[in-house]
PDB file of C-alpha atoms in Angstrom:
ATOM      1  CA  MET A 442       0.013  -0.181   0.174  1.00  0.00           C
ATOM      2  CA  THR A 443       0.923   3.340  -0.626  1.00  0.00           C
ATOM      3  CA  LYS A 444       2.585   5.364   2.081  1.00  0.00           C
ATOM      4  CA  ARG A 445       2.255   9.100   2.099  1.00  0.00           C
ATOM      5  CA  LYS A 446       3.659  11.496   4.470  1.00  0.00           C
ATOM      6  CA  GLN A 447       1.778  14.457   5.201  1.00  0.00           C
ATOM      7  CA  CYS A 448       1.121  17.111   7.518  1.00  0.00           C
ATOM      8  CA  ALA A 449      -2.049  17.850   8.836  1.00  0.00           C
ATOM      9  CA  ALA A 450      -2.989  21.048  10.821  1.00  0.00           C
ATOM     10  CA  LEU A 451      -6.903  20.689  11.731  1.00  0.00           C
ATOM     11  CA  ALA A 452      -8.451  23.551  13.938  1.00  0.00           C
ATOM     12  CA  LEU A 453     -11.893  22.895  14.585  1.00  0.00           C
ATOM     13  CA  ALA A 454     -14.789  25.888  15.786  1.00  0.00           C
ATOM     14  CA  LEU A 455     -17.981  26.308  15.268  1.00  0.00           C
ATOM     15  CA  THR A 456     -19.611  29.382  15.523  1.00  0.00           C
ATOM     16  CA  LEU A 457     -23.481  29.508  14.936  1.00  0.00           C
ATOM     17  CA  THR A 458     -24.873  33.013  14.257  1.00  0.00           C
ATOM     18  CA  ILE A 459     -28.705  33.703  13.706  1.00  0.00           C
ATOM     19  CA  SER A 460     -29.725  37.152  13.088  1.00  0.00           C
ATOM     20  CA  MET A 461     -32.681  37.390  10.735  1.00  0.00           C
ATOM     21  CA  PHE A 462     -34.571  40.387  10.078  1.00  0.00           C
ATOM     22  CA  GLY A 463     -37.642  41.498   8.404  1.00  0.00           C
ATOM     23  CA  CYS A 464     -37.993  45.167   6.791  1.00  0.00           C
ATOM     24  CA  GLU A 465     -41.076  46.917   6.480  1.00  0.00           C
ATOM     25  CA  LYS A 466     -42.151  50.245   5.083  1.00  0.00           C
ATOM     26  CA  ASP A 467     -44.541  52.809   7.237  1.00  0.00           C
ATOM     27  CA  LYS A 468     -46.873  53.413   4.293  1.00  0.00           C
ATOM     28  CA  GLU A 469     -48.122  56.873   5.990  1.00  0.00           C
ATOM     29  CA  THR A 470     -44.643  58.573   5.440  1.00  0.00           C
ATOM     30  CA  THR A 471     -43.580  60.377   2.290  1.00  0.00           C
ATOM     31  CA  GLN A 472     -40.998  59.697   0.072  1.00  0.00           C
ATOM     32  CA  SER A 473     -38.753  62.486   1.432  1.00  0.00           C
ATOM     33  CA  SER A 474     -39.230  61.314   4.797  1.00  0.00           C
ATOM     34  CA  ALA A 475     -39.354  57.460   4.816  1.00  0.00           C
ATOM     35  CA  VAL A 476     -38.651  55.779   7.932  1.00  0.00           C
ATOM     36  CA  SER A 477     -37.886  52.181   7.873  1.00  0.00           C
ATOM     37  CA  GLN A 478     -39.146  50.169  10.551  1.00  0.00           C
ATOM     38  CA  ILE A 479     -36.929  47.250  11.493  1.00  0.00           C
ATOM     39  CA  LYS A 480     -38.652  44.141  13.314  1.00  0.00           C
ATOM     40  CA  THR A 481     -37.673  40.918  14.393  1.00  0.00           C
ATOM     41  CA  SER A 482     -39.773  38.048  12.717  1.00  0.00           C
ATOM     42  CA  ASP A 483     -41.137  35.883  15.129  1.00  0.00           C
ATOM     43  CA  SER A 484     -40.372  32.744  12.427  1.00  0.00           C
ATOM     44  CA  ALA A 485     -36.755  33.880  12.324  1.00  0.00           C
ATOM     45  CA  GLN A 486     -36.545  32.742  16.215  1.00  0.00           C
ATOM     46  CA  PRO A 487     -34.211  29.819  16.701  1.00  0.00           C
ATOM     47  CA  SER A 488     -36.203  26.895  18.522  1.00  0.00           C
ATOM     48  CA  ASN A 489     -34.712  23.792  19.889  1.00  0.00           C
ATOM     49  CA  VAL A 490     -31.289  24.364  17.966  1.00  0.00           C
ATOM     50  CA  LYS A 491     -28.402  21.788  18.629  1.00  0.00           C
ATOM     51  CA  VAL A 492     -25.280  22.310  18.276  1.00  0.00           C
ATOM     52  CA  LYS A 493     -22.964  19.152  18.130  1.00  0.00           C
ATOM     53  CA  GLU A 494     -20.534  18.512  20.830  1.00  0.00           C
ATOM     54  CA  TYR A 495     -17.183  17.773  19.656  1.00  0.00           C
ATOM     55  CA  LYS A 496     -14.841  15.969  21.704  1.00  0.00           C
ATOM     56  CA  PHE A 497     -11.021  15.331  21.522  1.00  0.00           C
ATOM     57  CA  PRO A 498     -10.618  12.265  18.830  1.00  0.00           C
ATOM     58  CA  GLU A 499     -10.276   9.539  21.313  1.00  0.00           C
ATOM     59  CA  PHE A 500      -7.465   7.894  18.645  1.00  0.00           C
ATOM     60  CA  LEU A 501      -5.298  10.736  19.164  1.00  0.00           C
ATOM     61  CA  ASN A 502      -5.499  10.380  22.564  1.00  0.00           C
ATOM     62  CA  LYS A 503      -4.028   6.952  22.831  1.00  0.00           C
ATOM     63  CA  ILE A 504      -1.036   8.207  20.712  1.00  0.00           C
ATOM     64  CA  LYS A 505       1.509   9.518  22.820  1.00  0.00           C
ATOM     65  CA  SER A 506       4.912   9.843  20.626  1.00  0.00           C
ATOM     66  CA  LEU A 507       6.023  13.431  19.505  1.00  0.00           C
ATOM     67  CA  ASP A 508       8.868  11.564  18.209  1.00  0.00           C
ATOM     68  CA  GLU A 509       9.156  11.168  14.189  1.00  0.00           C
ATOM     69  CA  LEU A 510      11.550   7.951  14.990  1.00  0.00           C
ATOM     70  CA  SER A 511       8.827   5.972  17.273  1.00  0.00           C
ATOM     71  CA  ARG A 512       8.101   2.971  14.910  1.00  0.00           C
ATOM     72  CA  LYS A 513      11.629   0.711  15.180  1.00  0.00           C
ATOM     73  CA  LEU A 514      11.016  -2.139  12.717  1.00  0.00           C
ATOM     74  CA  TYR A 515      14.717  -3.824  13.313  1.00  0.00           C
ATOM     75  CA  THR A 516      17.999  -3.147  14.800  1.00  0.00           C
ATOM     76  CA  SER A 517      21.072  -4.714  13.431  1.00  0.00           C
ATOM     77  CA  PHE A 518      22.623  -4.845  17.269  1.00  0.00           C
ATOM     78  CA  ASP A 519      20.534  -5.770  20.133  1.00  0.00           C
ATOM     79  CA  SER A 520      22.811  -5.218  23.093  1.00  0.00           C
ATOM     80  CA  THR A 521      20.334  -6.994  25.767  1.00  0.00           C
ATOM     81  CA  GLN A 522      21.239 -10.118  23.153  1.00  0.00           C
ATOM     82  CA  TYR A 523      24.742 -10.076  24.633  1.00  0.00           C
ATOM     83  CA  VAL A 524      24.390  -9.727  28.156  1.00  0.00           C
ATOM     84  CA  ALA A 525      23.227 -11.987  30.794  1.00  0.00           C
ATOM     85  CA  GLU A 526      23.303 -11.983  34.503  1.00  0.00           C
ATOM     86  CA  VAL A 527      25.028 -14.729  36.470  1.00  0.00           C
ATOM     87  CA  GLU A 528      22.394 -16.423  38.808  1.00  0.00           C
ATOM     88  CA  GLU A 529      24.846 -18.903  39.831  1.00  0.00           C
ATOM     89  CA  GLN A 530      28.438 -18.679  40.211  1.00  0.00           C
ATOM     90  CA  PRO A 531      30.123 -21.093  37.746  1.00  0.00           C
ATOM     91  CA  PHE A 532      33.651 -21.084  39.394  1.00  0.00           C
ATOM     92  CA  GLU A 533      35.036 -21.123  42.739  1.00  0.00           C
ATOM     93  CA  GLY A 534      37.691 -18.365  43.672  1.00  0.00           C
ATOM     94  CA  TYR A 535      35.648 -15.453  41.648  1.00  0.00           C
ATOM     95  CA  LYS A 536      32.597 -13.371  41.873  1.00  0.00           C
ATOM     96  CA  CYS A 537      31.212 -13.559  38.613  1.00  0.00           C
ATOM     97  CA  GLU A 538      29.131 -10.992  37.734  1.00  0.00           C
ATOM     98  CA  LYS A 539      27.695 -10.970  33.546  1.00  0.00           C
ATOM     99  CA  LEU A 540      28.118 -13.705  30.661  1.00  0.00           C
ATOM    100  CA  LEU A 541      29.170 -11.615  27.876  1.00  0.00           C
ATOM    101  CA  ALA A 542      28.342 -12.816  24.140  1.00  0.00           C
ATOM    102  CA  ASP A 543      28.128 -16.380  25.526  1.00  0.00           C
ATOM    103  CA  LEU A 544      31.790 -16.306  25.592  1.00  0.00           C
ATOM    104  CA  PHE A 545      33.384 -14.312  28.497  1.00  0.00           C
ATOM    105  CA  PHE A 546      32.374 -13.827  32.338  1.00  0.00           C
ATOM    106  CA  THR A 547      32.615 -10.771  34.000  1.00  0.00           C
ATOM    107  CA  TYR A 548      34.410 -11.236  37.402  1.00  0.00           C
ATOM    108  CA  ARG A 549      35.147  -8.178  40.099  1.00  0.00           C
ATOM    109  CA  ASP A 550      38.082  -7.953  42.068  1.00  0.00           C
ATOM    110  CA  GLY A 551      37.718  -4.651  44.220  1.00  0.00           C
ATOM    111  CA  ARG A 552      36.939  -2.235  41.897  1.00  0.00           C
ATOM    112  CA  ALA A 553      38.669  -3.996  38.997  1.00  0.00           C
ATOM    113  CA  VAL A 554      36.697  -5.992  36.594  1.00  0.00           C
ATOM    114  CA  GLY A 555      38.633  -8.696  34.160  1.00  0.00           C
ATOM    115  CA  LEU A 556      37.250 -11.500  32.002  1.00  0.00           C
ATOM    116  CA  LEU A 557      37.350 -15.348  32.399  1.00  0.00           C
ATOM    117  CA  ASP A 558      36.471 -17.973  29.408  1.00  0.00           C
ATOM    118  CA  LYS A 559      33.943 -20.395  29.902  1.00  0.00           C
ATOM    119  CA  SER A 560      36.193 -22.765  31.257  1.00  0.00           C
ATOM    120  CA  GLY A 561      37.533 -20.532  34.145  1.00  0.00           C
ATOM    121  CA  ASN A 562      40.474 -19.441  32.470  1.00  0.00           C
ATOM    122  CA  VAL A 563      41.318 -15.816  33.045  1.00  0.00           C
ATOM    123  CA  VAL A 564      41.690 -13.764  29.586  1.00  0.00           C
ATOM    124  CA  LEU A 565      41.639 -10.636  31.014  1.00  0.00           C
ATOM    125  CA  GLU A 566      43.160  -9.574  34.302  1.00  0.00           C
ATOM    126  CA  ALA A 567      41.098  -7.644  36.773  1.00  0.00           C
ATOM    127  CA  ASP A 568      43.660  -4.614  37.527  1.00  0.00           C
ATOM    128  CA  GLU A 569      42.903  -1.413  35.448  1.00  0.00           C
ATOM    129  CA  TYR A 570      39.411  -1.728  34.142  1.00  0.00           C
ATOM    130  CA  THR A 571      36.136  -0.587  36.024  1.00  0.00           C
ATOM    131  CA  GLU A 572      33.653  -1.665  33.401  1.00  0.00           C
ATOM    132  CA  ILE A 573      33.589  -3.746  30.495  1.00  0.00           C
ATOM    133  CA  THR A 574      30.768  -4.370  27.775  1.00  0.00           C
ATOM    134  CA  VAL A 575      29.711  -5.278  24.787  1.00  0.00           C
ATOM    135  CA  VAL A 576      29.363  -2.048  22.101  1.00  0.00           C
ATOM    136  CA  SER A 577      29.010  -4.192  18.617  1.00  0.00           C
ATOM    137  CA  ASN A 578      28.888  -7.935  17.639  1.00  0.00           C
ATOM    138  CA  GLY A 579      32.710  -8.522  17.912  1.00  0.00           C
ATOM    139  CA  ILE A 580      33.867  -5.351  19.752  1.00  0.00           C
ATOM    140  CA  LEU A 581      34.189  -4.787  23.572  1.00  0.00           C
ATOM    141  CA  GLN A 582      34.458  -1.570  25.385  1.00  0.00           C
ATOM    142  CA  LEU A 583      36.862  -1.350  28.385  1.00  0.00           C
ATOM    143  CA  SER A 584      36.372   1.660  30.698  1.00  0.00           C
ATOM    144  CA  TYR A 585      38.662   3.094  33.399  1.00  0.00           C
ATOM    145  CA  ASP A 586      37.605   4.389  36.578  1.00  0.00           C
ATOM    146  CA  LYS A 587      35.779   7.737  35.843  1.00  0.00           C
ATOM    147  CA  GLU A 588      38.207   9.493  38.104  1.00  0.00           C
ATOM    148  CA  ARG A 589      40.946   8.922  35.765  1.00  0.00           C
ATOM    149  CA  ASN A 590      39.113  10.483  32.983  1.00  0.00           C
ATOM    150  CA  ALA A 591      40.819   8.211  30.322  1.00  0.00           C
ATOM    151  CA  PRO A 592      39.639   7.397  27.025  1.00  0.00           C
ATOM    152  CA  MET A 593      37.843   4.339  26.400  1.00  0.00           C
ATOM    153  CA  GLN A 594      39.921   1.015  25.276  1.00  0.00           C
ATOM    154  CA  TYR A 595      38.566  -1.436  22.835  1.00  0.00           C
ATOM    155  CA  MET A 596      39.100  -5.187  21.981  1.00  0.00           C
ATOM    156  CA  LYS A 597      37.994  -7.296  19.464  1.00  0.00           C
ATOM    157  CA  TYR A 598      36.694 -11.197  19.656  1.00  0.00           C
ATOM    158  CA  ASP A 599      36.218 -13.895  17.576  1.00  0.00           C
ATOM    159  CA  SER A 600      33.645 -16.617  17.828  1.00  0.00           C
ATOM    160  CA  ASP A 601      36.420 -18.884  19.741  1.00  0.00           C
ATOM    161  CA  GLY A 602      36.845 -16.367  22.361  1.00  0.00           C
ATOM    162  CA  ASN A 603      39.911 -15.166  21.300  1.00  0.00           C
ATOM    163  CA  LEU A 604      40.844 -11.246  22.286  1.00  0.00           C
ATOM    164  CA  SER A 605      42.714  -8.630  20.628  1.00  0.00           C
ATOM    165  CA  ASP A 606      43.311  -5.111  20.653  1.00  0.00           C
ATOM    166  CA  TYR A 607      41.057  -2.857  18.447  1.00  0.00           C
ATOM    167  CA  LYS A 608      41.800   0.780  17.600  1.00  0.00           C
ATOM    168  CA  HIS A 609      38.187   2.372  17.210  1.00  0.00           C
ATOM    169  CA  LYS A 610      37.358   4.782  14.815  1.00  0.00           C
ATOM    170  CA  LYS A 611      34.331   7.157  15.094  1.00  0.00           C
ATOM    171  CA  PHE A 612      31.319   7.008  13.011  1.00  0.00           C
ATOM    172  CA  SER A 613      32.044   8.777   9.438  1.00  0.00           C
ATOM    173  CA  ALA A 614      29.093   8.938   6.984  1.00  0.00           C
ATOM    174  CA  ASP A 615      32.422   8.696   4.313  1.00  0.00           C
ATOM    175  CA  SER A 616      32.836   5.234   5.359  1.00  0.00           C
ATOM    176  CA  LEU A 617      29.414   3.727   4.281  1.00  0.00           C
ATOM    177  CA  TYR A 618      29.121   2.894   0.482  1.00  0.00           C
ATOM    178  CA  THR A 619      25.877   3.139  -2.047  1.00  0.00           C
ATOM    179  CA  TYR A 620      25.719   1.299  -5.109  1.00  0.00           C
ATOM    180  CA  GLU A 621      23.216   0.207  -7.566  1.00  0.00           C
ATOM    181  CA  SER A 622      22.006  -3.099  -9.022  1.00  0.00           C
ATOM    182  CA  GLN A 623      19.425  -4.646 -11.129  1.00  0.00           C
ATOM    183  CA  ALA A 624      16.023  -5.588  -9.524  1.00  0.00           C
ATOM    184  CA  ASP A 625      15.651  -8.873 -11.528  1.00  0.00           C
ATOM    185  CA  ASP A 626      17.037 -10.444 -14.722  1.00  0.00           C
ATOM    186  CA  SER A 627      14.859  -8.304 -16.801  1.00  0.00           C
ATOM    187  CA  GLY A 628      17.203  -5.422 -15.959  1.00  0.00           C
ATOM    188  CA  THR A 629      14.824  -2.578 -16.245  1.00  0.00           C
ATOM    189  CA  ASP A 630      14.647  -1.294 -12.587  1.00  0.00           C
ATOM    190  CA  ALA A 631      17.211  -0.197 -10.609  1.00  0.00           C
ATOM    191  CA  VAL A 632      17.774  -0.890  -6.642  1.00  0.00           C
ATOM    192  CA  TYR A 633      19.991   0.307  -4.187  1.00  0.00           C
ATOM    193  CA  SER A 634      22.250  -0.703  -1.255  1.00  0.00           C
ATOM    194  CA  LEU A 635      24.093   0.652   1.673  1.00  0.00           C
ATOM    195  CA  MET A 636      26.997  -1.080   2.913  1.00  0.00           C
ATOM    196  CA  ILE A 637      28.663  -0.672   6.111  1.00  0.00           C
ATOM    197  CA  PRO A 638      32.435  -0.842   6.963  1.00  0.00           C
ATOM    198  CA  ASP A 639      32.105  -4.371   7.379  1.00  0.00           C
ATOM    199  CA  GLY A 640      30.891  -5.375   4.096  1.00  0.00           C
ATOM    200  CA  LYS A 641      27.471  -6.099   5.040  1.00  0.00           C
ATOM    201  CA  ASN A 642      24.806  -4.354   3.687  1.00  0.00           C
ATOM    202  CA  VAL A 643      21.836  -2.472   5.762  1.00  0.00           C
ATOM    203  CA  VAL A 644      18.990  -4.692   5.630  1.00  0.00           C
ATOM    204  CA  SER A 645      14.928  -3.956   6.137  1.00  0.00           C
ATOM    205  CA  SER A 646      12.856  -6.262   8.726  1.00  0.00           C
ATOM    206  CA  ASP A 647      12.257  -8.873   6.217  1.00  0.00           C
ATOM    207  CA  GLY A 648      16.060  -9.223   5.470  1.00  0.00           C
ATOM    208  CA  SER A 649      16.408  -7.569   2.262  1.00  0.00           C
ATOM    209  CA  ASP A 650      19.325  -5.245   1.123  1.00  0.00           C
ATOM    210  CA  LYS A 651      17.976  -3.619  -1.777  1.00  0.00           C
ATOM    211  CA  TRP A 652      16.053  -0.370  -1.465  1.00  0.00           C
ATOM    212  CA  ASP A 653      14.539   2.161  -4.070  1.00  0.00           C
ATOM    213  CA  SER A 654      16.286   4.864  -3.194  1.00  0.00           C
ATOM    214  CA  VAL A 655      19.201   5.399  -0.291  1.00  0.00           C
ATOM    215  CA  GLU A 656      20.033   9.331   0.412  1.00  0.00           C
ATOM    216  CA  LYS A 657      22.080  10.853   3.510  1.00  0.00           C
ATOM    217  CA  ILE A 658      20.134  13.291   5.422  1.00  0.00           C
ATOM    218  CA  SER A 659      21.039  15.486   8.224  1.00  0.00           C
ATOM    219  CA  ALA A 660      19.583  15.363  11.832  1.00  0.00           C
ATOM    220  CA  ASP A 661      17.899  18.647  11.531  1.00  0.00           C
ATOM    221  CA  SER A 662      15.465  16.876   8.988  1.00  0.00           C
ATOM    222  CA  ILE A 663      13.984  14.499  11.310  1.00  0.00           C
ATOM    223  CA  ASP A 664      12.209  15.607  14.686  1.00  0.00           C
ATOM    224  CA  THR A 665      13.602  13.323  17.117  1.00  0.00           C
ATOM    225  CA  ASN A 666      15.193  13.491  20.402  1.00  0.00           C
ATOM    226  CA  LYS A 667      16.906   9.805  19.788  1.00  0.00           C
ATOM    227  CA  ALA A 668      20.725  10.497  19.382  1.00  0.00           C
ATOM    228  CA  TYR A 669      22.612   9.054  16.545  1.00  0.00           C
ATOM    229  CA  LYS A 670      25.671   9.655  14.672  1.00  0.00           C
ATOM    230  CA  GLY A 671      24.324   9.306  11.192  1.00  0.00           C
ATOM    231  CA  PHE A 672      20.993   9.120   9.158  1.00  0.00           C
ATOM    232  CA  TYR A 673      19.820   7.957   5.946  1.00  0.00           C
ATOM    233  CA  LYS A 674      16.880   8.025   4.424  1.00  0.00           C
ATOM    234  CA  LEU A 675      15.422   4.734   2.450  1.00  0.00           C
ATOM    235  CA  THR A 676      12.390   4.372   0.201  1.00  0.00           C
ATOM    236  CA  LYS A 677      10.766   0.884  -0.517  1.00  0.00           C
ATOM    237  CA  ASN A 678       7.737   0.454  -2.338  1.00  0.00           C
ATOM    238  CA  GLY A 679       6.383   3.602  -2.027  1.00  0.00           C
ATOM    239  CA  GLY A 680       7.153   3.529   2.219  1.00  0.00           C
ATOM    240  CA  ILE A 681      10.026   5.711   3.723  1.00  0.00           C
ATOM    241  CA  TYR A 682      12.493   4.820   6.092  1.00  0.00           C
ATOM    242  CA  TYR A 683      14.919   5.798   8.160  1.00  0.00           C
ATOM    243  CA  ALA A 684      18.576   3.764   9.114  1.00  0.00           C
ATOM    244  CA  CYS A 685      19.944   5.282  12.328  1.00  0.00           C
ATOM    245  CA  PHE A 686      23.660   4.822  12.903  1.00  0.00           C
ATOM    246  CA  ASP A 687      25.496   4.459  16.494  1.00  0.00           C
ATOM    247  CA  ASP A 688      29.316   5.487  16.540  1.00  0.00           C
ATOM    248  CA  PHE A 689      29.804   1.253  15.647  1.00  0.00           C
ATOM    249  CA  TYR A 690      27.595   1.473  12.717  1.00  0.00           C
ATOM    250  CA  ASN A 691      25.233  -0.577  14.556  1.00  0.00           C
ATOM    251  CA  TYR A 692      22.055   0.873  12.986  1.00  0.00           C
ATOM    252  CA  ASP A 693      17.951   0.787  13.587  1.00  0.00           C
ATOM    253  CA  ILE A 694      15.534   0.744  11.108  1.00  0.00           C
ATOM    254  CA  TYR A 695      12.329   3.146  11.394  1.00  0.00           C
ATOM    255  CA  GLU A 696       9.407   3.268   9.747  1.00  0.00           C
ATOM    256  CA  GLY A 697       8.804   7.106   8.529  1.00  0.00           C
ATOM    257  CA  ALA A 698       5.914   8.942  10.020  1.00  0.00           C
ATOM    258  CA  TYR A 699       2.640   8.995   7.861  1.00  0.00           C
ATOM    259  CA  ALA A 700       1.769  12.215   9.038  1.00  0.00           C
ATOM    260  CA  LYS A 701       2.014  14.668  11.790  1.00  0.00           C
ATOM    261  CA  VAL A 702      -1.382  15.483  13.726  1.00  0.00           C
ATOM    262  CA  CYS A 703      -1.866  19.274  15.220  1.00  0.00           C
ATOM    263  CA  VAL A 704      -5.868  19.215  16.504  1.00  0.00           C
ATOM    264  CA  LYS A 705      -7.414  21.687  18.734  1.00  0.00           C
ATOM    265  CA  VAL A 706     -10.839  20.902  19.682  1.00  0.00           C
ATOM    266  CA  GLY A 707     -12.439  23.380  21.788  1.00  0.00           C
ATOM    267  CA  GLY A 708     -10.263  24.262  24.410  1.00  0.00           C
ATOM    268  CA  GLU A 709      -8.077  20.888  24.319  1.00  0.00           C
ATOM    269  CA  TYR A 710      -4.560  20.879  22.193  1.00  0.00           C
ATOM    270  CA  GLY A 711      -2.941  17.942  21.253  1.00  0.00           C
ATOM    271  CA  GLU A 712      -0.185  16.644  19.005  1.00  0.00           C
ATOM    272  CA  CYS A 713       1.698  13.708  17.584  1.00  0.00           C
ATOM    273  CA  TYR A 714       3.221  11.669  14.991  1.00  0.00           C
ATOM    274  CA  LEU A 715       1.063   8.776  13.135  1.00  0.00           C
ATOM    275  CA  ALA A 716       3.406   6.030  12.485  1.00  0.00           C
ATOM    276  CA  ASP A 717       0.886   3.090  12.193  1.00  0.00           C
ATOM    277  CA  HIS A 718      -1.296   2.928   8.679  1.00  0.00           C
ATOM    278  CA  ASP A 719      -4.596   2.001  11.220  1.00  0.00           C
ATOM    279  CA  ASP A 720      -4.041   5.276  12.711  1.00  0.00           C
ATOM    280  CA  TYR A 721      -3.475   6.788   9.698  1.00  0.00           C
ATOM    281  CA  ASN A 722      -6.752   5.563   8.315  1.00  0.00           C
ATOM    282  CA  GLU A 723      -8.650   6.897  11.271  1.00  0.00           C
ATOM    283  CA  LEU A 724      -7.358  10.346  10.726  1.00  0.00           C
ATOM    284  CA  VAL A 725      -8.347  10.614   6.703  1.00  0.00           C
ATOM    285  CA  LYS A 726     -12.093   9.563   8.413  1.00  0.00           C
ATOM    286  CA  MET A 727     -12.139  12.235  10.715  1.00  0.00           C
ATOM    287  CA  ILE A 728     -10.998  14.432   8.096  1.00  0.00           C
ATOM    288  CA  ASP A 729     -13.431  13.394   5.660  1.00  0.00           C
ATOM    289  CA  SER A 730     -16.197  13.864   8.680  1.00  0.00           C
ATOM    290  CA  PHE A 731     -15.620  17.739   8.410  1.00  0.00           C
ATOM    291  CA  GLY A 732     -17.027  18.019   5.224  1.00  0.00           C
ATOM    292  CA  ASN A 733     -13.449  18.764   3.490  1.00  0.00           C
ATOM    293  CA  ALA A 734     -10.487  17.142   2.541  1.00  0.00           C
ATOM    294  CA  SER A 735      -7.711  16.919   0.483  1.00  0.00           C
TER     295      SER A 735
END
């Protein structure tokens, strides 16, 4: 279904003014001194006029989002899938806290934290780092005590649990590559893919990496409070989507909002973004009920 992005600004006001008059000339006056007597016609007086009471739309009251990026469809990295709390201590002599990437146990020695492999062997001594987290698939972030005000350190890990030093480079849009291919064997329709530095393409929620268009955009072009390092606008089958990147090229895919609605009914005002197609259909019905819609 074709999705349209539009902004609807609605102001509803009902003013009913009834002022009907009858005008009758006095037959006894001359033309030079004609006087008009204006009388209110009895038949013009309103009787039992009922004005419909308009209420603030219920379906809009249910929508709380004032953020254009409110409907997340896909995330390339879910940090909760890489961290598990340790409920029972697996090794004697160590106080394990978390299991990272199903490969390493964090253990604490005073304020310092280190790493054990799943056999209980020390792979990183607990001596200088106070926190270790997974920030992307294959990358660990190691933090010093905040009082040191030292920069973060990073390490790479593989599926066998081997660690190596890693020099992290901050996100740069110049490291992403857009290329064109054909949608099918006919070669008539062009599609586009967006490649990140690890050689993988940005995919949609259905796993497809083909888009009708790919466009780098600025943060100012999206009404959001979410913090990302880079934004790309993607289209597919008439729909608008946003790929939003963090500093490690992890990305979230959001469905673009169908509309921004600003409504004032009586003394009640509300505004929100519509990110659901059913809500958008409800908006269309509401506009149609006013008797004028484009």
